[in-house]
Coordinates of C-alpha atoms in Angstrom, one line a residue:
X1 CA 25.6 -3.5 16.8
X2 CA 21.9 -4.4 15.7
X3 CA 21.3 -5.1 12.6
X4 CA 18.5 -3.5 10.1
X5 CA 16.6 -6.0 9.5
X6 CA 14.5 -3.7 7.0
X7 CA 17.4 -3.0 5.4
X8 CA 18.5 -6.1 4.7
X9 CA 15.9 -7.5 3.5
X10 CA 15.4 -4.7 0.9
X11 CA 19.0 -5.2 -0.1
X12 CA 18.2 -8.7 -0.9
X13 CA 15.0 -7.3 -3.3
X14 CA 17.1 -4.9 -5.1
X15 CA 19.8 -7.1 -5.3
X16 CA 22.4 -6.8 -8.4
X17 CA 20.2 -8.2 -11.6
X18 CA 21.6 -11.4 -13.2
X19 CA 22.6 -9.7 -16.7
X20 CA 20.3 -12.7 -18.4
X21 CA 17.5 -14.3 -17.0
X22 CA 16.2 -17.6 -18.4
X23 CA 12.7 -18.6 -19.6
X24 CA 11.7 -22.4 -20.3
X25 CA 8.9 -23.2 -22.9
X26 CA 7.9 -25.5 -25.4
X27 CA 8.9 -25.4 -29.2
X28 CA 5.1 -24.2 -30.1
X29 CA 5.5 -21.8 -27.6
X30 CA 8.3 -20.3 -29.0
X31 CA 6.9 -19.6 -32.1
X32 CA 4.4 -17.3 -30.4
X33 CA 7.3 -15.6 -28.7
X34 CA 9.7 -14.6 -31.4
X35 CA 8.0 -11.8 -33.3
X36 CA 8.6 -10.4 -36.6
X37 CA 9.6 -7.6 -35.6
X38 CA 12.5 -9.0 -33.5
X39 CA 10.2 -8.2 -30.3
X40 CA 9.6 -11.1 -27.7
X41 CA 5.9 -10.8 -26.7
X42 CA 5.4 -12.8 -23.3
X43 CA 2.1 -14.1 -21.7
X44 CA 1.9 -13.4 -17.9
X45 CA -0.4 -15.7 -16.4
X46 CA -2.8 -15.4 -13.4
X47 CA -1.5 -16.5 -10.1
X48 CA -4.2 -18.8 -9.9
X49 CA -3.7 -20.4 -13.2
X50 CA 0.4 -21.3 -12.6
X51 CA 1.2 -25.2 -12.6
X52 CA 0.8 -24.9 -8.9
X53 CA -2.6 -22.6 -8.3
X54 CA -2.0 -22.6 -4.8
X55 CA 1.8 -20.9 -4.5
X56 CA 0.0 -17.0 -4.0
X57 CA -1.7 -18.7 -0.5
X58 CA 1.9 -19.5 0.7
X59 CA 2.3 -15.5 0.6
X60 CA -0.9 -15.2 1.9
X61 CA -0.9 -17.3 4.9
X62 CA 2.7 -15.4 6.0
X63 CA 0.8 -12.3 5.9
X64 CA -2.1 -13.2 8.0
X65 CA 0.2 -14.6 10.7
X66 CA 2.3 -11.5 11.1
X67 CA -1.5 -9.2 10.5
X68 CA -2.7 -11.5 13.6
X69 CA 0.4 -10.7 15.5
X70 CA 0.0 -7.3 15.1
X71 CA -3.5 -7.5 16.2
X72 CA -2.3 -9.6 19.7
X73 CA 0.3 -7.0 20.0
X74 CA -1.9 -4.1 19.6
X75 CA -5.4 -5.0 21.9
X76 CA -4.4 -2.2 23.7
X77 CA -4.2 0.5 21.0
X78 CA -8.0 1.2 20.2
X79 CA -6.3 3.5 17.1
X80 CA -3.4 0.8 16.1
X81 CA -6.1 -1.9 16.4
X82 CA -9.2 0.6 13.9
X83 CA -6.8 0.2 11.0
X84 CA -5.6 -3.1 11.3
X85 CA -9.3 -3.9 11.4
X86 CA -9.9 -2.1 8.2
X87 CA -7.6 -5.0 6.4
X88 CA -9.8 -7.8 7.6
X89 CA -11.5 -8.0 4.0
X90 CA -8.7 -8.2 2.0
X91 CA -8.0 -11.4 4.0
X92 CA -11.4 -12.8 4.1
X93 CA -11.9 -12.0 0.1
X94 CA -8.0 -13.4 -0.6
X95 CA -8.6 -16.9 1.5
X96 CA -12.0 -17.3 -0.2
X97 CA -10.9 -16.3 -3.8
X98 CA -7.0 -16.5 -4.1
X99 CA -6.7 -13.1 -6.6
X100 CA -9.8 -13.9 -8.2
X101 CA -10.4 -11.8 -11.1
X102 CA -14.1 -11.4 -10.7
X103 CA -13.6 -9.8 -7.1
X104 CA -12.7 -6.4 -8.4
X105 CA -12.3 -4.6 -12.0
X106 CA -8.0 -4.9 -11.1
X107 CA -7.8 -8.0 -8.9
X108 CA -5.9 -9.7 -11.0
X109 CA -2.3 -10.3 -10.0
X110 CA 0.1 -11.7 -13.4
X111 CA 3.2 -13.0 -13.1
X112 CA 6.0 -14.2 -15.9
X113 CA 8.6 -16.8 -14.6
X114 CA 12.3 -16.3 -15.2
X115 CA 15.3 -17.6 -13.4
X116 CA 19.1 -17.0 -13.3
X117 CA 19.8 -20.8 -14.4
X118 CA 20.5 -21.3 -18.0
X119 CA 20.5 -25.2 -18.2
X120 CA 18.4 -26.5 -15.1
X121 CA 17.4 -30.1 -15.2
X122 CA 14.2 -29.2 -12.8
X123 CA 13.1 -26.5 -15.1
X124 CA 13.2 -28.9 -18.3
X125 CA 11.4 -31.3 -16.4
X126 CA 8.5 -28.5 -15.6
X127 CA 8.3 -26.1 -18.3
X128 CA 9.0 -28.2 -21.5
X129 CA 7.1 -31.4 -22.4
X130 CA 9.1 -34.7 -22.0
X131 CA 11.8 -32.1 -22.0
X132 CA 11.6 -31.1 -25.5
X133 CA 11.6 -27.4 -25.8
X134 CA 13.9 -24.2 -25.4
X135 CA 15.6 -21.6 -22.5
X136 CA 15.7 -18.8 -23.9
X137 CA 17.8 -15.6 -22.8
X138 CA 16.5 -12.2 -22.4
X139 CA 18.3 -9.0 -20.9
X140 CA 17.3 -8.1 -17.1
X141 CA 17.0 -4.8 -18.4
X142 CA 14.2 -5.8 -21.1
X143 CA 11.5 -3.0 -21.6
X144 CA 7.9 -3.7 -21.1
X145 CA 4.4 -2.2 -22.5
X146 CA 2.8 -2.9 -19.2
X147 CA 4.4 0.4 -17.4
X148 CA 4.7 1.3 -13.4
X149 CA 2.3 -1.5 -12.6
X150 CA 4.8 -3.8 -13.1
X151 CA 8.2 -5.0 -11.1
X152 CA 10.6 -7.7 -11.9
X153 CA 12.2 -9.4 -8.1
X154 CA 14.0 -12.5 -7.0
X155 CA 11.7 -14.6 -5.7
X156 CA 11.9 -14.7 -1.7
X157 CA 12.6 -18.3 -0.3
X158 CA 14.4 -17.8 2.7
X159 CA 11.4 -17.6 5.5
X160 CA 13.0 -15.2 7.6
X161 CA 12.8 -12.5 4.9
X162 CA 9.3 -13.0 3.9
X163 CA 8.2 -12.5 7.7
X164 CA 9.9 -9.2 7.2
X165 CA 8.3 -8.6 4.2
X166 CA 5.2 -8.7 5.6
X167 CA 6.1 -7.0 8.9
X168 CA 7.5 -4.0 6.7
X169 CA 3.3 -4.3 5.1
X170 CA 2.2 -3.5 7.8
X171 CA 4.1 -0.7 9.6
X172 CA 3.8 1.2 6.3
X173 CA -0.1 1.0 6.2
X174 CA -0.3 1.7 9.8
X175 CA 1.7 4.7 9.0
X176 CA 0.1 6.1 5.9
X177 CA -3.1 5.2 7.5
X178 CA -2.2 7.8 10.9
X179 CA -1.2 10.5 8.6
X180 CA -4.5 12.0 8.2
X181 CA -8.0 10.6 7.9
X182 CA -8.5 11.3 4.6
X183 CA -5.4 8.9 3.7
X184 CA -7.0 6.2 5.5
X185 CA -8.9 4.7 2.0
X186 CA -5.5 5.8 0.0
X187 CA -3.2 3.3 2.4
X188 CA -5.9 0.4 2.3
X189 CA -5.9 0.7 -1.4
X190 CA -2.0 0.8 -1.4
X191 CA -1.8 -2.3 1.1
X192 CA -4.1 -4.7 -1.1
X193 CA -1.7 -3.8 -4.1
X194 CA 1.3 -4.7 -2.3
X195 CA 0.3 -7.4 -0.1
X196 CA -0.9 -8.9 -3.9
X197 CA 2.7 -8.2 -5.3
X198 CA 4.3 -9.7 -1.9
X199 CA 2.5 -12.9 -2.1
X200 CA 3.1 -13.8 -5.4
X201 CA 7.1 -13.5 -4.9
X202 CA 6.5 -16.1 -1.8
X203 CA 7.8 -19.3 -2.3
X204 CA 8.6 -22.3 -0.1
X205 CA 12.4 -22.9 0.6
X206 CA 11.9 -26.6 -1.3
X207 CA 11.6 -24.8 -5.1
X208 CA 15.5 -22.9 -3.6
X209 CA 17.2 -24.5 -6.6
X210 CA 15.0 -22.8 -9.2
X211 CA 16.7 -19.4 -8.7
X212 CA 13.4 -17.8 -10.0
X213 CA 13.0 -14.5 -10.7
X214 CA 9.0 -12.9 -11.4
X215 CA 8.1 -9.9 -13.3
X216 CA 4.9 -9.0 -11.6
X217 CA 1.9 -7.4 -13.6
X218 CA -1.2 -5.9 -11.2
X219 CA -4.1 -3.6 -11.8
X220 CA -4.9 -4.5 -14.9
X221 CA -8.3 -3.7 -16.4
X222 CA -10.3 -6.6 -17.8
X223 CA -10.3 -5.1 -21.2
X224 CA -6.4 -6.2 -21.2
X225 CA -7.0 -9.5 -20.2
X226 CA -7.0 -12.6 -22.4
X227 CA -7.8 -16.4 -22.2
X228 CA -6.0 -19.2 -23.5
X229 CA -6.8 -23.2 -23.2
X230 CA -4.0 -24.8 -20.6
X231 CA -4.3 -27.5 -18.3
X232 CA -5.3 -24.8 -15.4

């Protein structure tokens, strides 16, 4: 019996949520987090400000590998081939600029780190300085302001999954795109959001241990955007 591949790997997205998930920070930190009111107010920080800047191109180069597959695969599909084409910016802009907030009013892709480890020696090490700090617990089920342009994954580490992450991209813009010309501007517009979301849940097998999980934020306007003095 084959198995769905598709379906698999969506099972492994929508997975059962741990009933806590973790988040390491400093004690100065905290103090910004624990509200008055008994409310947790969170940061999400660019992609391209994260301790490692360059963990949204790990996503990225997946992508373009299976997008120039498709390509190969497709020479002989003049159609197939027209709407692939139409993706080439989004790759030429991503490589150049990473999720750049200057490229477009809602390029910005946010993300909030969690994981399903309470007490994680690698974690302490990262998150809190000299390992001085606190992991605190929130529900999985936590409300947010930030509404529909927002999701909360697992991280995807195993590489077999991300390739069919990306395949399943595709096929669904090439699909939209068919439906009718006018849908053509509608599925581009869908892909870059997506393809945004899929590379910043990427992550190399090495960082397996962390068990992350990442509440993704996109499409945000500038006007909702803050800066803050880090290290990045």
């Amino acid at each position: 019996m084959e198995v769905d591949v598709t379906k698999e790997f969506l099972k492994y997205l929508r997975q059962e949520k741990p009933e806590a998930l973790w988040h390491y920070t400093s004690f100065d930190a905290i103090n910004n987090i624990v509200k008055e009111s008994g409310k947790l107010s969170f940061w999400v920080s660019e992609i391209n400000f994260l301790n490692d800047h360059q963990e949204y191109f790990h996503g990225l180069k997946i992508l373009k590998r299976v997008f120039n597959q498709f390509k190969n695969e497709n020479k002989g599909d003049s159609s197939t081939l027209f709407h692939l084409n139409q993706l080439e910016h989004f790759f030429r802009f991503s490589e150049a600029t990473g999720t750049n907030l200057s490229f477009a009013p809602d390029a910005g892709v946010f993300v909030l780190s969690l994981t399903s480890q309470k007490d994680l020696l690698s974690q302490w090490r990262a998150y809190t300085p000299s390992g001085h700090g606190v992991s605190i617990g929130i529900s999985s089920d936590f409300e947010s302001e930030l509404g529909n342009k927002s999701h909360l994954f697992p991280v995807i580490y195993d590489d077999k999954f991300k390739y069919e992450y990306a395949k399943d991209l595709l096929e669904e813009y090439i699909n939209e795109s068919r439906s009718h010309i006018e849908a053509n501007q509608s599925a581009i517009s869908n892909f870059n959001s997506k393809a945004k979301v899929a590379c910043t849940l990427m992550k190399d097998e090495g960082f397996k241990e962390e068990c992350e999980w990442r509440y993704v934020v996109y499409g945000q306007e500038h006007e909702n955007i803050q800066l803050r003095s880090s290290d990045y």
